[in-house]
Amino acid sequence: MTLNETQDSNVLSFIAEDKYNINIGMANTTKKGNVVSGDSTLKVRLQDGKYLMAISDGMGSGVDAAKSSILALNMLKKLLSSGFDKDTSVELINSTILNSSEKEIFATLDIAIVDLYTGNIEFIKNGACPTYIKNKKKINVVKSLTLPTGIVDNVDLSLYDKDIEDNDILVMCSDGILDSNVEYKNKELWVKYLLEDIETEDAQKIADLVLNEAIDNNYGVAKDDMSIIVCRFTKK
């Protein structure tokens, strides 16, 4: 049977095979006494095949913080899915948050866009916590020097780019994780040392271990909203 005989038409889609597999783990908790978390997380595959992972930390905790972080991530997903570039997307989010309320509401943006075909990660940070990249015992730290979204009229993003290596483990977290340990003046160090000691390579187990350690830092009580995303990449 041919297409001419049936008058039907077929549409063929060709998708390039990814060079890397991804294993994602996520963990979160709310500040003790709060029902709603001011943190929001996002994990989605975009139409172009790339993975978008993001954490937004609304300043403070509770409902007001949740509104700003949810707004930021919902807009981020819609804008990037609609084909807007990264800079424009964050600028629009910033403007919306600035003008959305008479109150001062702010939200950090911690974004990782992963291309498993090319083997590349784009990092976009706006007032966000450091991101950790672990490979065996080596830990690299990606930092942001910018203010949270909603504080200033003009957005000054921290942009980074990294080629994926086999068995890279990416760790993103909100400031509730970092600030849970009061023994270190440099808050990022305790997470770095913890990741060096963790032996498992399972993304979900790493996320759970870091979250549990952060809670234990305050004698088993979460003193802030806490969120973590962990991704492990393995070559096919």
PDB file of C-alpha atoms in Angstrom:
ATOM      1  CA  MET A   1       0.000   0.000   0.000  1.00  0.00           C
ATOM      2  CA  THR A   2       1.361   3.404  -0.967  1.00  0.00           C
ATOM      3  CA  LEU A   3       0.556   6.869   0.320  1.00  0.00           C
ATOM      4  CA  ASN A   4      -0.983   7.807  -3.039  1.00  0.00           C
ATOM      5  CA  GLU A   5      -3.456   4.932  -2.888  1.00  0.00           C
ATOM      6  CA  THR A   6      -4.800   5.851   0.549  1.00  0.00           C
ATOM      7  CA  GLN A   7      -4.544   9.642   0.197  1.00  0.00           C
ATOM      8  CA  ASP A   8      -3.140   9.604   3.720  1.00  0.00           C
ATOM      9  CA  SER A   9      -0.069  11.457   4.835  1.00  0.00           C
ATOM     10  CA  ASN A  10       2.496  10.554   7.426  1.00  0.00           C
ATOM     11  CA  VAL A  11       4.634  12.828   9.535  1.00  0.00           C
ATOM     12  CA  LEU A  12       7.994  11.473  10.564  1.00  0.00           C
ATOM     13  CA  SER A  13       9.901  12.879  13.504  1.00  0.00           C
ATOM     14  CA  PHE A  14      13.618  12.272  13.832  1.00  0.00           C
ATOM     15  CA  ILE A  15      15.128  12.671  17.293  1.00  0.00           C
ATOM     16  CA  ALA A  16      18.853  12.530  17.892  1.00  0.00           C
ATOM     17  CA  GLU A  17      19.890  10.044  20.559  1.00  0.00           C
ATOM     18  CA  ASP A  18      21.235  11.576  23.754  1.00  0.00           C
ATOM     19  CA  LYS A  19      24.871  10.914  24.620  1.00  0.00           C
ATOM     20  CA  TYR A  20      24.173  10.889  28.349  1.00  0.00           C
ATOM     21  CA  ASN A  21      21.634   9.395  30.738  1.00  0.00           C
ATOM     22  CA  ILE A  22      20.297  11.492  33.610  1.00  0.00           C
ATOM     23  CA  ASN A  23      19.150  10.329  37.043  1.00  0.00           C
ATOM     24  CA  ILE A  24      17.347  13.001  39.097  1.00  0.00           C
ATOM     25  CA  GLY A  25      16.680  13.117  42.832  1.00  0.00           C
ATOM     26  CA  MET A  26      14.742  15.806  44.718  1.00  0.00           C
ATOM     27  CA  ALA A  27      14.099  16.473  48.399  1.00  0.00           C
ATOM     28  CA  ASN A  28      12.514  19.305  50.354  1.00  0.00           C
ATOM     29  CA  THR A  29      10.963  20.321  53.637  1.00  0.00           C
ATOM     30  CA  THR A  30       9.244  23.367  55.100  1.00  0.00           C
ATOM     31  CA  LYS A  31      10.313  25.523  57.994  1.00  0.00           C
ATOM     32  CA  LYS A  32       9.009  24.165  61.297  1.00  0.00           C
ATOM     33  CA  GLY A  33       5.625  25.683  62.016  1.00  0.00           C
ATOM     34  CA  ASN A  34       4.868  26.526  58.375  1.00  0.00           C
ATOM     35  CA  VAL A  35       2.469  24.644  56.144  1.00  0.00           C
ATOM     36  CA  VAL A  36       3.601  26.268  52.873  1.00  0.00           C
ATOM     37  CA  SER A  37       7.195  26.326  51.632  1.00  0.00           C
ATOM     38  CA  GLY A  38       8.645  29.530  50.203  1.00  0.00           C
ATOM     39  CA  ASP A  39      10.854  27.374  47.946  1.00  0.00           C
ATOM     40  CA  SER A  40       9.661  26.119  44.581  1.00  0.00           C
ATOM     41  CA  THR A  41      11.371  23.560  42.358  1.00  0.00           C
ATOM     42  CA  LEU A  42      11.006  22.718  38.690  1.00  0.00           C
ATOM     43  CA  LYS A  43      12.005  19.694  36.638  1.00  0.00           C
ATOM     44  CA  VAL A  44      10.799  19.543  33.047  1.00  0.00           C
ATOM     45  CA  ARG A  45      11.920  18.486  29.580  1.00  0.00           C
ATOM     46  CA  LEU A  46      11.536  21.320  27.075  1.00  0.00           C
ATOM     47  CA  GLN A  47      10.288  20.965  23.517  1.00  0.00           C
ATOM     48  CA  ASP A  48      13.831  21.130  22.165  1.00  0.00           C
ATOM     49  CA  GLY A  49      14.735  18.058  24.238  1.00  0.00           C
ATOM     50  CA  LYS A  50      16.778  19.878  26.874  1.00  0.00           C
ATOM     51  CA  TYR A  51      16.104  19.397  30.566  1.00  0.00           C
ATOM     52  CA  LEU A  52      15.272  22.424  32.708  1.00  0.00           C
ATOM     53  CA  MET A  53      15.962  22.187  36.433  1.00  0.00           C
ATOM     54  CA  ALA A  54      15.374  25.181  38.682  1.00  0.00           C
ATOM     55  CA  ILE A  55      14.998  26.279  42.294  1.00  0.00           C
ATOM     56  CA  SER A  56      13.419  29.580  43.287  1.00  0.00           C
ATOM     57  CA  ASP A  57      13.644  30.715  46.889  1.00  0.00           C
ATOM     58  CA  GLY A  58      11.071  33.338  47.805  1.00  0.00           C
ATOM     59  CA  MET A  59      12.510  35.676  50.404  1.00  0.00           C
ATOM     60  CA  GLY A  60      11.311  34.731  53.881  1.00  0.00           C
ATOM     61  CA  SER A  61       8.925  31.824  54.286  1.00  0.00           C
ATOM     62  CA  GLY A  62       5.254  31.003  54.073  1.00  0.00           C
ATOM     63  CA  VAL A  63       2.583  32.163  51.655  1.00  0.00           C
ATOM     64  CA  ASP A  64       4.137  35.438  50.459  1.00  0.00           C
ATOM     65  CA  ALA A  65       7.475  33.762  49.748  1.00  0.00           C
ATOM     66  CA  ALA A  66       5.693  30.921  47.959  1.00  0.00           C
ATOM     67  CA  LYS A  67       3.786  33.332  45.700  1.00  0.00           C
ATOM     68  CA  SER A  68       6.973  34.947  44.382  1.00  0.00           C
ATOM     69  CA  SER A  69       8.872  31.671  43.853  1.00  0.00           C
ATOM     70  CA  ILE A  70       5.908  29.946  42.182  1.00  0.00           C
ATOM     71  CA  LEU A  71       5.366  32.970  39.934  1.00  0.00           C
ATOM     72  CA  ALA A  72       9.046  32.989  38.952  1.00  0.00           C
ATOM     73  CA  LEU A  73       9.193  29.307  38.011  1.00  0.00           C
ATOM     74  CA  ASN A  74       5.815  29.232  36.239  1.00  0.00           C
ATOM     75  CA  MET A  75       6.912  32.156  34.081  1.00  0.00           C
ATOM     76  CA  LEU A  76      10.322  30.584  33.477  1.00  0.00           C
ATOM     77  CA  LYS A  77       8.770  27.354  32.220  1.00  0.00           C
ATOM     78  CA  LYS A  78       6.269  29.127  29.941  1.00  0.00           C
ATOM     79  CA  LEU A  79       8.784  31.593  28.500  1.00  0.00           C
ATOM     80  CA  LEU A  80      11.520  29.045  27.737  1.00  0.00           C
ATOM     81  CA  SER A  81       8.938  26.606  26.331  1.00  0.00           C
ATOM     82  CA  SER A  82       7.653  29.385  24.068  1.00  0.00           C
ATOM     83  CA  GLY A  83      11.095  30.048  22.621  1.00  0.00           C
ATOM     84  CA  PHE A  84      12.172  33.129  24.587  1.00  0.00           C
ATOM     85  CA  ASP A  85      15.899  33.319  25.258  1.00  0.00           C
ATOM     86  CA  LYS A  86      17.243  33.038  28.793  1.00  0.00           C
ATOM     87  CA  ASP A  87      18.154  36.691  29.323  1.00  0.00           C
ATOM     88  CA  THR A  88      14.793  37.971  28.129  1.00  0.00           C
ATOM     89  CA  SER A  89      12.960  35.395  30.224  1.00  0.00           C
ATOM     90  CA  VAL A  90      14.678  36.408  33.458  1.00  0.00           C
ATOM     91  CA  GLU A  91      14.221  40.117  32.682  1.00  0.00           C
ATOM     92  CA  LEU A  92      10.483  39.592  32.176  1.00  0.00           C
ATOM     93  CA  ILE A  93      10.252  37.589  35.393  1.00  0.00           C
ATOM     94  CA  ASN A  94      12.104  40.315  37.281  1.00  0.00           C
ATOM     95  CA  SER A  95       9.810  43.038  35.926  1.00  0.00           C
ATOM     96  CA  THR A  96       6.694  41.044  36.764  1.00  0.00           C
ATOM     97  CA  ILE A  97       7.798  40.424  40.345  1.00  0.00           C
ATOM     98  CA  LEU A  98       8.762  44.095  40.777  1.00  0.00           C
ATOM     99  CA  ASN A  99       5.323  45.232  39.631  1.00  0.00           C
ATOM    100  CA  SER A 100       3.152  42.424  40.992  1.00  0.00           C
ATOM    101  CA  SER A 101       2.658  43.757  44.504  1.00  0.00           C
ATOM    102  CA  GLU A 102       2.911  46.840  46.654  1.00  0.00           C
ATOM    103  CA  LYS A 103       4.950  44.741  49.042  1.00  0.00           C
ATOM    104  CA  GLU A 104       8.630  44.105  48.468  1.00  0.00           C
ATOM    105  CA  ILE A 105       8.807  40.508  47.305  1.00  0.00           C
ATOM    106  CA  PHE A 106      11.960  38.897  46.000  1.00  0.00           C
ATOM    107  CA  ALA A 107      12.882  35.504  44.602  1.00  0.00           C
ATOM    108  CA  THR A 108      16.157  33.873  43.677  1.00  0.00           C
ATOM    109  CA  LEU A 109      16.527  31.961  40.427  1.00  0.00           C
ATOM    110  CA  ASP A 110      18.865  28.987  40.189  1.00  0.00           C
ATOM    111  CA  ILE A 111      18.611  27.425  36.735  1.00  0.00           C
ATOM    112  CA  ALA A 112      20.361  24.546  35.006  1.00  0.00           C
ATOM    113  CA  ILE A 113      19.587  23.782  31.365  1.00  0.00           C
ATOM    114  CA  VAL A 114      20.952  20.377  30.425  1.00  0.00           C
ATOM    115  CA  ASP A 115      21.568  19.229  26.856  1.00  0.00           C
ATOM    116  CA  LEU A 116      22.118  15.471  27.014  1.00  0.00           C
ATOM    117  CA  TYR A 117      22.838  15.315  23.280  1.00  0.00           C
ATOM    118  CA  THR A 118      25.716  17.804  23.176  1.00  0.00           C
ATOM    119  CA  GLY A 119      26.736  17.005  26.753  1.00  0.00           C
ATOM    120  CA  ASN A 120      26.534  20.558  28.047  1.00  0.00           C
ATOM    121  CA  ILE A 121      25.010  22.368  31.038  1.00  0.00           C
ATOM    122  CA  GLU A 122      24.119  26.073  31.084  1.00  0.00           C
ATOM    123  CA  PHE A 123      23.895  27.650  34.534  1.00  0.00           C
ATOM    124  CA  ILE A 124      21.891  30.828  35.112  1.00  0.00           C
ATOM    125  CA  LYS A 125      22.009  32.319  38.583  1.00  0.00           C
ATOM    126  CA  ASN A 126      20.187  35.315  39.967  1.00  0.00           C
ATOM    127  CA  GLY A 127      20.868  35.683  43.693  1.00  0.00           C
ATOM    128  CA  ALA A 128      21.022  31.909  44.067  1.00  0.00           C
ATOM    129  CA  CYS A 129      23.097  29.578  46.241  1.00  0.00           C
ATOM    130  CA  PRO A 130      26.231  27.860  44.913  1.00  0.00           C
ATOM    131  CA  THR A 131      25.835  24.779  42.757  1.00  0.00           C
ATOM    132  CA  TYR A 132      28.139  21.823  43.365  1.00  0.00           C
ATOM    133  CA  ILE A 133      29.492  19.497  40.695  1.00  0.00           C
ATOM    134  CA  LYS A 134      30.999  16.305  42.036  1.00  0.00           C
ATOM    135  CA  ASN A 135      33.060  13.774  40.128  1.00  0.00           C
ATOM    136  CA  LYS A 136      34.577  11.109  42.350  1.00  0.00           C
ATOM    137  CA  LYS A 137      36.193  13.105  45.183  1.00  0.00           C
ATOM    138  CA  LYS A 138      36.587  16.344  43.235  1.00  0.00           C
ATOM    139  CA  ILE A 139      34.047  19.106  43.933  1.00  0.00           C
ATOM    140  CA  ASN A 140      33.667  22.227  41.785  1.00  0.00           C
ATOM    141  CA  VAL A 141      31.535  25.132  43.018  1.00  0.00           C
ATOM    142  CA  VAL A 142      29.520  27.467  40.761  1.00  0.00           C
ATOM    143  CA  LYS A 143      28.654  30.749  42.510  1.00  0.00           C
ATOM    144  CA  SER A 144      26.304  33.664  41.940  1.00  0.00           C
ATOM    145  CA  LEU A 145      27.237  37.278  42.671  1.00  0.00           C
ATOM    146  CA  THR A 146      23.884  38.800  41.702  1.00  0.00           C
ATOM    147  CA  LEU A 147      20.903  40.061  43.692  1.00  0.00           C
ATOM    148  CA  PRO A 148      17.614  38.097  43.824  1.00  0.00           C
ATOM    149  CA  THR A 149      14.953  38.702  41.190  1.00  0.00           C
ATOM    150  CA  GLY A 150      12.649  41.598  42.049  1.00  0.00           C
ATOM    151  CA  ILE A 151      15.205  43.762  43.855  1.00  0.00           C
ATOM    152  CA  VAL A 152      16.572  45.795  40.944  1.00  0.00           C
ATOM    153  CA  ASP A 153      15.153  47.103  37.674  1.00  0.00           C
ATOM    154  CA  ASN A 154      18.011  45.773  35.546  1.00  0.00           C
ATOM    155  CA  VAL A 155      18.955  42.123  35.861  1.00  0.00           C
ATOM    156  CA  ASP A 156      22.652  41.235  36.044  1.00  0.00           C
ATOM    157  CA  LEU A 157      22.809  37.478  35.567  1.00  0.00           C
ATOM    158  CA  SER A 158      25.612  35.113  36.455  1.00  0.00           C
ATOM    159  CA  LEU A 159      26.000  32.806  33.440  1.00  0.00           C
ATOM    160  CA  TYR A 160      28.179  29.720  33.304  1.00  0.00           C
ATOM    161  CA  ASP A 161      28.712  26.858  30.911  1.00  0.00           C
ATOM    162  CA  LYS A 162      30.143  23.383  31.479  1.00  0.00           C
ATOM    163  CA  ASP A 163      30.704  20.248  29.430  1.00  0.00           C
ATOM    164  CA  ILE A 164      29.318  17.148  31.121  1.00  0.00           C
ATOM    165  CA  GLU A 165      31.754  14.445  32.144  1.00  0.00           C
ATOM    166  CA  ASP A 166      30.849  10.814  32.768  1.00  0.00           C
ATOM    167  CA  ASN A 167      29.583  10.344  36.367  1.00  0.00           C
ATOM    168  CA  ASP A 168      29.224  14.076  37.051  1.00  0.00           C
ATOM    169  CA  ILE A 169      26.847  14.729  39.946  1.00  0.00           C
ATOM    170  CA  LEU A 170      25.111  18.116  39.996  1.00  0.00           C
ATOM    171  CA  VAL A 171      23.766  19.448  43.315  1.00  0.00           C
ATOM    172  CA  MET A 172      21.518  22.534  43.508  1.00  0.00           C
ATOM    173  CA  CYS A 173      20.057  23.786  46.804  1.00  0.00           C
ATOM    174  CA  SER A 174      18.230  26.686  48.446  1.00  0.00           C
ATOM    175  CA  ASP A 175      19.754  28.832  51.182  1.00  0.00           C
ATOM    176  CA  GLY A 176      17.913  26.902  53.892  1.00  0.00           C
ATOM    177  CA  ILE A 177      20.368  24.080  53.236  1.00  0.00           C
ATOM    178  CA  LEU A 178      23.476  26.263  53.360  1.00  0.00           C
ATOM    179  CA  ASP A 179      22.418  28.365  56.359  1.00  0.00           C
ATOM    180  CA  SER A 180      21.532  25.343  58.476  1.00  0.00           C
ATOM    181  CA  ASN A 181      25.150  24.974  59.630  1.00  0.00           C
ATOM    182  CA  VAL A 182      26.308  27.792  61.913  1.00  0.00           C
ATOM    183  CA  GLU A 183      29.810  26.395  62.530  1.00  0.00           C
ATOM    184  CA  TYR A 184      31.207  27.644  59.217  1.00  0.00           C
ATOM    185  CA  LYS A 185      31.629  31.319  58.356  1.00  0.00           C
ATOM    186  CA  ASN A 186      31.817  30.220  54.726  1.00  0.00           C
ATOM    187  CA  LYS A 187      28.450  28.458  54.530  1.00  0.00           C
ATOM    188  CA  GLU A 188      29.157  26.668  51.254  1.00  0.00           C
ATOM    189  CA  LEU A 189      32.004  24.650  52.752  1.00  0.00           C
ATOM    190  CA  TRP A 190      29.967  22.296  54.915  1.00  0.00           C
ATOM    191  CA  VAL A 191      27.987  21.067  51.909  1.00  0.00           C
ATOM    192  CA  LYS A 192      31.222  20.674  49.928  1.00  0.00           C
ATOM    193  CA  TYR A 193      32.803  18.578  52.686  1.00  0.00           C
ATOM    194  CA  LEU A 194      29.652  16.499  53.089  1.00  0.00           C
ATOM    195  CA  LEU A 195      29.526  15.720  49.367  1.00  0.00           C
ATOM    196  CA  GLU A 196      33.181  14.681  49.456  1.00  0.00           C
ATOM    197  CA  ASP A 197      32.324  12.115  52.149  1.00  0.00           C
ATOM    198  CA  ILE A 198      29.162  10.733  50.533  1.00  0.00           C
ATOM    199  CA  GLU A 199      29.960   7.456  48.781  1.00  0.00           C
ATOM    200  CA  THR A 200      26.670   6.665  47.059  1.00  0.00           C
ATOM    201  CA  GLU A 201      26.185   7.869  43.483  1.00  0.00           C
ATOM    202  CA  ASP A 202      22.388   7.512  43.566  1.00  0.00           C
ATOM    203  CA  ALA A 203      20.847  10.941  43.003  1.00  0.00           C
ATOM    204  CA  GLN A 204      17.843  10.448  45.286  1.00  0.00           C
ATOM    205  CA  LYS A 205      19.948   9.059  48.110  1.00  0.00           C
ATOM    206  CA  ILE A 206      22.325  12.034  47.871  1.00  0.00           C
ATOM    207  CA  ALA A 207      19.393  14.468  47.986  1.00  0.00           C
ATOM    208  CA  ASP A 208      17.956  12.731  51.054  1.00  0.00           C
ATOM    209  CA  LEU A 209      21.331  12.596  52.816  1.00  0.00           C
ATOM    210  CA  VAL A 210      22.040  16.309  52.328  1.00  0.00           C
ATOM    211  CA  LEU A 211      18.535  17.307  53.447  1.00  0.00           C
ATOM    212  CA  ASN A 212      18.672  15.090  56.534  1.00  0.00           C
ATOM    213  CA  GLU A 213      22.098  16.472  57.465  1.00  0.00           C
ATOM    214  CA  ALA A 214      20.801  20.037  57.093  1.00  0.00           C
ATOM    215  CA  ILE A 215      17.913  19.271  59.444  1.00  0.00           C
ATOM    216  CA  ASP A 216      20.251  17.549  61.911  1.00  0.00           C
ATOM    217  CA  ASN A 217      22.394  20.702  61.983  1.00  0.00           C
ATOM    218  CA  ASN A 218      19.586  22.307  63.992  1.00  0.00           C
ATOM    219  CA  TYR A 219      18.972  19.311  66.260  1.00  0.00           C
ATOM    220  CA  GLY A 220      16.368  17.742  64.018  1.00  0.00           C
ATOM    221  CA  VAL A 221      14.312  20.895  63.432  1.00  0.00           C
ATOM    222  CA  ALA A 222      14.131  22.620  60.027  1.00  0.00           C
ATOM    223  CA  LYS A 223      14.759  26.296  60.761  1.00  0.00           C
ATOM    224  CA  ASP A 224      13.995  27.336  57.189  1.00  0.00           C
ATOM    225  CA  ASP A 225      12.463  26.006  53.993  1.00  0.00           C
ATOM    226  CA  MET A 226      14.917  23.639  52.326  1.00  0.00           C
ATOM    227  CA  SER A 227      15.073  22.293  48.770  1.00  0.00           C
ATOM    228  CA  ILE A 228      17.643  20.265  46.846  1.00  0.00           C
ATOM    229  CA  ILE A 229      17.922  18.863  43.321  1.00  0.00           C
ATOM    230  CA  VAL A 230      20.575  16.284  42.439  1.00  0.00           C
ATOM    231  CA  CYS A 231      21.363  15.044  38.912  1.00  0.00           C
ATOM    232  CA  ARG A 232      23.795  12.280  37.988  1.00  0.00           C
ATOM    233  CA  PHE A 233      25.014  11.959  34.405  1.00  0.00           C
ATOM    234  CA  THR A 234      26.336   8.736  32.898  1.00  0.00           C
ATOM    235  CA  LYS A 235      27.633   8.280  29.381  1.00  0.00           C
ATOM    236  CA  LYS A 236      25.719   5.882  27.154  1.00  0.00           C
TER     237      LYS A 236
END
